[in-house]
Short mmCIF file of C-alpha atoms in Angstrom, two decimals:
data_model
loop_
_atom_site.label_atom_id
_atom_site.label_comp_id
_atom_site.label_asym_id
_atom_site.label_seq_id
_atom_site.Cartn_x
_atom_site.Cartn_y
_atom_site.Cartn_z
CA MET R 952 -23.30 37.51 26.63
CA PRO R 953 -26.58 35.76 27.56
CA ARG R 954 -27.65 33.03 25.13
CA ASP R 955 -30.27 33.79 22.57
CA ILE R 956 -33.44 31.82 23.10
CA GLY R 957 -36.15 31.52 20.49
CA GLY R 958 -36.44 33.45 17.15
CA TYR R 959 -35.28 32.21 13.75
CA PHE R 960 -33.17 28.97 13.40
CA GLU R 961 -29.41 28.98 12.90
CA MET R 962 -27.52 26.47 10.78
CA ASP R 963 -27.58 23.09 12.45
CA PHE R 964 -24.79 20.50 12.43
CA ASN R 965 -24.28 17.13 13.88
CA MET R 966 -20.98 16.05 15.58
CA ALA R 967 -18.69 13.86 13.59
CA SER R 968 -15.16 12.51 13.74
CA CYS R 969 -12.68 15.33 13.89
CA LEU R 970 -8.75 15.51 13.96
CA HIS R 971 -6.43 17.99 15.63
CA GLN R 972 -8.64 18.84 18.60
CA ASP R 973 -5.59 19.21 20.75
CA ALA R 974 -3.95 21.83 18.51
CA LEU R 975 -4.10 25.62 18.80
CA GLU R 976 -6.91 26.68 16.53
CA LEU R 977 -5.95 29.80 14.58
CA ASN R 978 -7.39 31.67 11.60
CA THR R 979 -4.92 30.79 8.80
CA ALA R 980 -1.83 28.59 8.18
CA ARG R 981 0.40 31.61 7.43
CA ASN R 982 -0.58 33.04 10.85
CA CYS R 983 0.40 29.60 12.46
CA PHE R 984 3.75 30.15 10.76
CA GLU R 985 3.87 33.82 12.19
CA TYR R 986 2.95 32.37 15.65
CA ILE R 987 6.16 30.13 15.42
CA LEU R 988 8.29 32.98 14.23
CA LEU R 989 7.24 35.13 17.16
CA ALA R 990 7.36 32.35 19.77
CA LYS R 991 10.77 31.08 18.82
CA LYS R 992 12.11 34.60 17.95
CA ILE R 993 13.38 33.34 14.72
CA GLU R 994 15.93 35.55 12.82
CA LYS R 995 16.77 33.45 9.82
CA ILE R 996 15.09 30.72 7.98
CA TYR R 997 15.38 28.66 4.79
CA ILE R 998 12.25 28.33 2.77
CA PRO R 999 11.43 26.52 -0.54
CA HIS R 1000 11.04 28.46 -3.82
CA TYR R 1001 8.04 26.09 -4.40
CA THR R 1002 5.61 27.40 -1.75
CA CYS R 1003 2.71 29.79 -1.52
CA GLY R 1004 3.72 33.34 -1.83
CA VAL R 1005 1.55 34.35 1.17
CA MET R 1006 4.18 32.63 3.41
CA LEU R 1007 6.24 35.68 2.96
CA GLU R 1008 3.84 37.93 4.68
CA PRO R 1009 4.91 37.20 8.24
CA LEU R 1010 8.57 37.08 7.30
CA LYS R 1011 8.42 40.52 5.85
CA ARG R 1012 6.20 41.83 8.60
CA HIS R 1013 8.76 40.80 11.26
CA ASP R 1014 11.81 41.46 9.17
CA VAL R 1015 13.03 37.80 9.35
CA LYS R 1016 15.80 36.96 6.97
CA TYR R 1017 14.77 34.15 4.55
CA ILE R 1018 16.89 32.18 2.08
CA TYR R 1019 15.31 30.16 -0.69
CA TYR R 1020 16.22 26.67 -1.43
CA ASN R 1021 15.59 24.36 -4.35
CA LEU R 1022 14.03 20.82 -4.44
CA ASP R 1023 15.34 17.67 -6.04
CA GLU R 1024 13.13 15.51 -8.21
CA ASN R 1025 11.93 13.74 -5.07
CA MET R 1026 10.69 16.97 -3.58
CA ALA R 1027 13.46 16.87 -0.91
CA PRO R 1028 15.36 20.08 -0.04
CA ILE R 1029 18.80 20.82 -1.62
CA LEU R 1030 20.47 22.70 1.16
CA PRO R 1031 24.01 24.11 1.61
CA ALA R 1032 26.34 22.35 3.98
CA SER R 1033 26.80 25.55 5.80
CA VAL R 1034 23.22 25.67 7.46
CA ASP R 1035 23.91 26.84 10.95
CA SER R 1036 22.46 24.94 13.84
CA SER R 1037 20.64 28.17 15.03
CA ASP R 1038 18.97 28.54 11.64
CA TYR R 1039 15.45 27.30 10.85
CA LEU R 1040 14.11 25.24 8.02
CA LEU R 1041 10.67 25.26 6.66
CA TYR R 1042 9.56 22.22 4.66
CA THR R 1043 6.25 21.57 2.96
CA ASN R 1044 4.88 18.06 3.06
CA TYR R 1045 4.04 18.24 -0.62
CA PHE R 1046 0.59 16.91 -1.59
CA GLY R 1047 0.39 14.93 1.65
CA ILE R 1048 2.70 12.26 0.29
CA LYS R 1049 6.12 13.29 1.61
CA GLN R 1050 5.99 12.12 5.21
CA ASP R 1051 9.13 9.98 4.65
CA ILE R 1052 11.09 13.19 3.83
CA VAL R 1053 9.62 14.86 6.95
CA GLU R 1054 10.90 11.92 9.10
CA HIS R 1055 14.40 12.14 7.40
CA LEU R 1056 14.68 15.87 7.96
CA SER R 1057 13.63 15.67 11.50
CA LEU R 1058 16.61 13.43 12.21
CA LYS R 1059 18.99 15.89 10.49
CA TYR R 1060 17.86 19.21 11.52
CA LYS R 1061 16.96 20.51 15.00
CA ASN R 1062 15.08 23.69 13.98
CA LEU R 1063 12.59 22.12 11.58
CA ILE R 1064 9.16 23.56 10.82
CA ILE R 1065 6.62 21.44 8.92
CA ASP R 1066 3.99 23.07 6.72
CA ASN R 1067 1.27 20.53 6.45
CA SER R 1068 -1.10 22.74 4.60
CA MET R 1069 -1.28 20.16 1.83
CA ALA R 1070 -1.27 17.20 4.32
CA PHE R 1071 -4.14 17.60 6.73
CA TYR R 1072 -4.08 13.96 7.70
CA ALA R 1073 -0.28 13.57 7.99
CA PRO R 1074 0.73 12.73 11.62
CA ARG R 1075 2.50 15.43 13.60
CA LYS R 1076 5.93 14.17 14.62
CA GLU R 1077 6.30 14.70 18.37
CA LYS R 1078 7.67 18.08 19.45
CA LEU R 1079 8.03 19.21 15.81
CA ASP R 1080 6.53 22.66 15.06
CA THR R 1081 3.79 21.67 12.61
CA PHE R 1082 0.72 23.46 11.11
CA TYR R 1083 -2.28 22.44 8.99
CA SER R 1084 -4.81 24.29 6.81
CA ALA R 1085 -8.50 23.46 7.00
CA ARG R 1086 -9.80 25.30 4.03
CA LYS R 1087 -7.69 23.41 1.61
CA PHE R 1088 -9.48 20.22 2.52
CA PHE R 1089 -13.00 21.18 3.63
CA GLY R 1090 -15.84 23.54 2.89
CA VAL R 1091 -14.69 26.44 5.14
CA SER R 1092 -13.33 29.91 4.33
CA ASP R 1093 -10.44 29.89 6.84
CA GLY R 1094 -9.05 27.97 9.90
CA ALA R 1095 -5.86 26.30 10.73
CA TYR R 1096 -4.21 24.14 13.36
CA LEU R 1097 -0.94 24.63 15.08
CA TYR R 1098 1.24 22.29 17.17
CA THR R 1099 4.17 23.99 18.96
CA GLU R 1100 5.91 23.46 22.28
CA LYS R 1101 6.51 27.16 22.60
CA LYS R 1102 3.48 29.24 23.58
CA LEU R 1103 3.06 32.96 23.34
CA GLU R 1104 1.67 34.68 26.40
CA LEU R 1105 -0.72 36.67 24.34
CA GLU R 1106 -4.48 36.81 24.00
CA PHE R 1107 -5.85 36.81 20.45
CA GLU R 1108 -9.20 37.94 19.22
CA GLU R 1109 -11.68 35.52 17.80
CA ASP R 1110 -11.98 35.64 14.02
CA LEU R 1111 -15.25 36.18 12.14
CA SER R 1112 -15.96 34.20 9.00
CA HIS R 1113 -19.52 35.10 8.02
CA THR R 1114 -18.49 37.80 5.56
CA ARG R 1115 -16.13 35.61 3.60
CA MET R 1116 -18.47 32.64 3.02
CA LEU R 1117 -20.39 33.86 0.00
CA HIS R 1118 -18.41 31.68 -2.35
CA LEU R 1119 -19.21 28.52 -0.46
CA PHE R 1120 -22.96 29.08 -0.56
CA LYS R 1121 -23.12 30.43 -4.10
CA ARG R 1122 -21.17 27.46 -5.49
CA ILE R 1123 -23.92 25.23 -4.12
CA GLU R 1124 -26.68 27.06 -5.90
CA LEU R 1125 -25.02 28.51 -9.00
CA GLY R 1126 -21.94 26.48 -9.56
CA ALA R 1127 -18.15 27.03 -9.41
CA ASN R 1128 -17.77 29.37 -12.32
CA GLU R 1129 -20.43 31.74 -11.03
CA ALA R 1130 -18.78 31.72 -7.53
CA TYR R 1131 -15.22 32.00 -8.68
CA GLN R 1132 -14.86 35.77 -8.37
CA ASN R 1133 -16.37 35.58 -4.90
CA PHE R 1134 -13.80 32.97 -3.96
CA LEU R 1135 -11.07 35.32 -5.11
CA ASP R 1136 -12.48 38.16 -3.26
CA ASP R 1137 -12.91 36.05 -0.02
CA ASP R 1138 -9.43 34.63 -0.39
CA LEU R 1139 -8.01 38.19 -0.87
CA SER R 1140 -9.68 39.16 2.44
CA LEU R 1141 -7.30 36.84 4.23
CA TYR R 1142 -4.21 38.86 3.26
CA ASP R 1143 -2.38 40.74 5.95
CA GLN R 1144 -4.79 39.47 8.69
CA PRO R 1145 -3.46 39.43 12.25
CA ILE R 1146 -3.26 36.20 14.24
CA ARG R 1147 -6.66 35.37 15.51
CA ARG R 1148 -8.38 32.39 17.06
CA MET R 1149 -10.46 30.25 14.68
CA SER R 1150 -13.94 31.57 14.10
CA PRO R 1151 -16.97 29.97 15.76
CA VAL R 1152 -18.48 29.31 12.28
CA THR R 1153 -15.37 27.54 11.07
CA LYS R 1154 -14.99 25.59 14.27
CA ARG R 1155 -18.52 24.41 14.15
CA ILE R 1156 -18.35 23.28 10.61
CA LEU R 1157 -15.00 21.31 11.20
CA LEU R 1158 -16.42 19.69 14.28
CA THR R 1159 -19.27 18.35 12.24
CA THR R 1160 -17.25 17.11 9.18
CA ASP R 1161 -16.63 13.35 8.91
CA GLN R 1162 -12.91 13.74 8.35
CA LEU R 1163 -11.95 10.21 8.67
CA LYS R 1164 -14.52 9.10 6.11
CA TYR R 1165 -13.14 11.81 3.63
CA LYS R 1166 -9.64 10.63 4.31
CA ALA R 1167 -10.54 7.09 2.98
CA ILE R 1168 -12.23 8.63 -0.10
CA ARG R 1169 -9.19 10.65 -0.93
CA GLU R 1170 -6.87 7.67 -0.75
CA ARG R 1171 -9.22 5.47 -2.81
CA ASN R 1172 -9.41 8.15 -5.52
CA PHE R 1173 -5.59 8.73 -5.41
CA LEU R 1174 -4.82 5.06 -5.90
CA PHE R 1175 -7.33 4.81 -8.68
CA LEU R 1176 -5.68 7.48 -10.63
CA HIS R 1177 -2.18 6.41 -9.82
CA HIS R 1178 -2.91 2.80 -11.13
CA GLN R 1179 -3.53 4.35 -14.57
CA LEU R 1180 -1.04 7.36 -14.51
CA GLU R 1181 1.94 5.88 -12.55
CA TYR R 1182 4.09 5.13 -15.67
CA SER R 1183 3.25 8.42 -17.43
CA ASN R 1184 3.79 10.49 -14.25
CA GLU R 1185 7.24 12.15 -14.22
CA LEU R 1186 6.88 12.61 -10.48
CA LYS R 1187 7.79 9.22 -8.85
CA ILE R 1188 5.31 8.58 -6.07
CA GLY R 1189 5.98 6.18 -3.16
CA LEU R 1190 2.78 5.01 -1.55
CA THR R 1191 4.28 4.30 1.85
CA SER R 1192 3.67 7.89 2.94
CA LEU R 1193 0.14 8.09 1.48
CA CYS R 1194 -2.19 9.76 4.06
CA GLY R 1195 -5.30 11.47 2.87
CA PRO R 1196 -3.47 13.52 0.15
CA MET R 1197 -4.68 16.92 -1.20
CA PHE R 1198 -4.42 16.14 -4.87
CA TYR R 1199 -3.00 13.63 -7.26
CA PRO R 1200 0.15 15.38 -8.48
CA PHE R 1201 0.52 14.44 -12.17
CA LEU R 1202 3.75 15.80 -13.72
CA TYR R 1203 3.49 15.69 -17.39
CA ASP R 1204 4.95 17.99 -20.13
CA SER R 1205 1.94 19.04 -22.12
CA VAL R 1206 1.07 22.52 -23.42
CA GLU R 1207 -2.61 21.62 -24.11
CA LEU R 1208 -3.63 19.47 -21.21
CA ARG R 1209 -4.47 22.16 -18.69
CA ALA R 1210 -6.73 24.00 -21.08
CA LYS R 1211 -8.42 20.83 -22.06
CA LEU R 1212 -9.14 19.76 -18.54
CA ILE R 1213 -10.50 23.17 -17.62
CA GLU R 1214 -12.64 23.16 -20.78
CA ASN R 1215 -14.27 19.94 -19.38
CA LYS R 1216 -14.81 21.64 -16.05
CA ILE R 1217 -11.91 19.78 -14.31
CA TYR R 1218 -10.31 22.64 -12.44
CA VAL R 1219 -6.58 22.18 -11.98
CA PRO R 1220 -4.81 25.09 -10.38
CA MET R 1221 -1.31 26.17 -11.46
CA LEU R 1222 0.36 26.13 -8.04
CA TRP R 1223 2.56 28.84 -6.69
CA LYS R 1224 3.39 30.94 -9.79
CA ASN R 1225 5.68 33.03 -7.53
CA ALA R 1226 8.29 30.32 -7.99
CA LEU R 1227 8.63 31.46 -11.63
CA GLU R 1228 9.93 34.73 -10.17
CA THR R 1229 12.13 33.55 -7.42
CA ALA R 1230 13.71 30.33 -8.94
CA GLU R 1231 16.04 30.03 -11.91
CA SER R 1232 14.43 29.63 -15.30
CA ASN R 1233 16.06 26.15 -15.76
CA SER R 1234 15.19 24.99 -12.28
CA PHE R 1235 12.91 22.04 -11.31
CA GLU R 1236 10.55 24.52 -9.60
CA HIS R 1237 9.91 26.26 -12.97
CA TYR R 1238 9.11 22.89 -14.52
CA LEU R 1239 6.78 21.82 -11.59
CA THR R 1240 4.86 25.16 -11.81
CA LYS R 1241 4.22 24.85 -15.47
CA ASN R 1242 3.66 21.16 -15.87
CA LEU R 1243 2.18 19.69 -12.57
CA PHE R 1244 -1.49 19.03 -12.81
CA ALA R 1245 -3.17 18.92 -9.36
CA LEU R 1246 -5.91 16.46 -10.20
CA PRO R 1247 -8.87 16.64 -7.78
CA ILE R 1248 -9.43 13.52 -5.70
CA ASP R 1249 -11.36 14.82 -2.65
CA GLN R 1250 -14.54 13.63 -0.89
CA ARG R 1251 -16.89 15.09 -3.41
CA TYR R 1252 -15.92 12.64 -6.10
CA SER R 1253 -16.58 9.01 -7.01
CA LEU R 1254 -14.62 6.51 -8.93
CA ASN R 1255 -16.73 7.40 -11.91
CA ASP R 1256 -15.53 11.00 -11.64
CA MET R 1257 -11.89 9.71 -11.57
CA GLN R 1258 -12.61 7.72 -14.77
CA PHE R 1259 -14.05 10.86 -16.28
CA ILE R 1260 -10.75 12.65 -15.58
CA LEU R 1261 -8.68 9.78 -17.00
CA ASP R 1262 -10.84 9.76 -20.21
CA LYS R 1263 -10.12 13.52 -20.74
CA ILE R 1264 -6.41 13.10 -20.17
CA GLN R 1265 -6.34 10.28 -22.81
CA LEU R 1266 -2.64 9.53 -22.77
CA GLN R 1267 -1.30 7.61 -25.74
#
């Protein structure tokens, strides 16, 4: 199409530091997973109970056999000794702090797929199928990056994002509460979407986001919280794998804490309630789902904000 010249102005962005420019740019992380399933012709895969339920979409769509596995208290897989060499294993780099487990698994399992949806800044281990989610880290409504050695000889349509961005603009002007239903609606619109190339709007925003600066802020905020919460946190955290984490994962047995935080406009999602249905009631996954508080640490927040969170937690 000929370029439009003149008329009203479009949104303007300045170029900034940007990661994953040599990856395949697709519309969602679950579709990155679907791409791998198709490219590798996967018939059977082990997946964690503790993962987003949308990861089942491509498995069911292509009739791939999947077997759930549990996690130990270090978030490492508990797998049967009978895993066949032809079977695949999906592992999530939880909260962006489990790169050490990724490294260990890569030495043990040939057919390993890494879900870095919670670990945008984690390095991709060479030749390992790995995918990343942009919308969990930045103000975009979609977008994902895929690294794989096996390419599909298919042409994919370009995605369009403009119809699912209302929650992003509305939050700026009216706040998170007023935009929450729009967020749910926009999120729902991603269900059962085919594999598409990343939209021009999402790509433009990501190319103009100072991602390395944001990484440093995330790590600073994470360490600030960890200094105060380490000895109360039931999830033992090693700092050697810290790399621009998504949240500060605070595991703490409290019935009242979630409601108290949300009452003070500190929004802590209950991650992956689907694990309550698939895992045993006495499992670690059940305990994680009910008692893990994903404390916000991202680039929007200062150390004063981190102190505000700590003040509201008020551990004795």
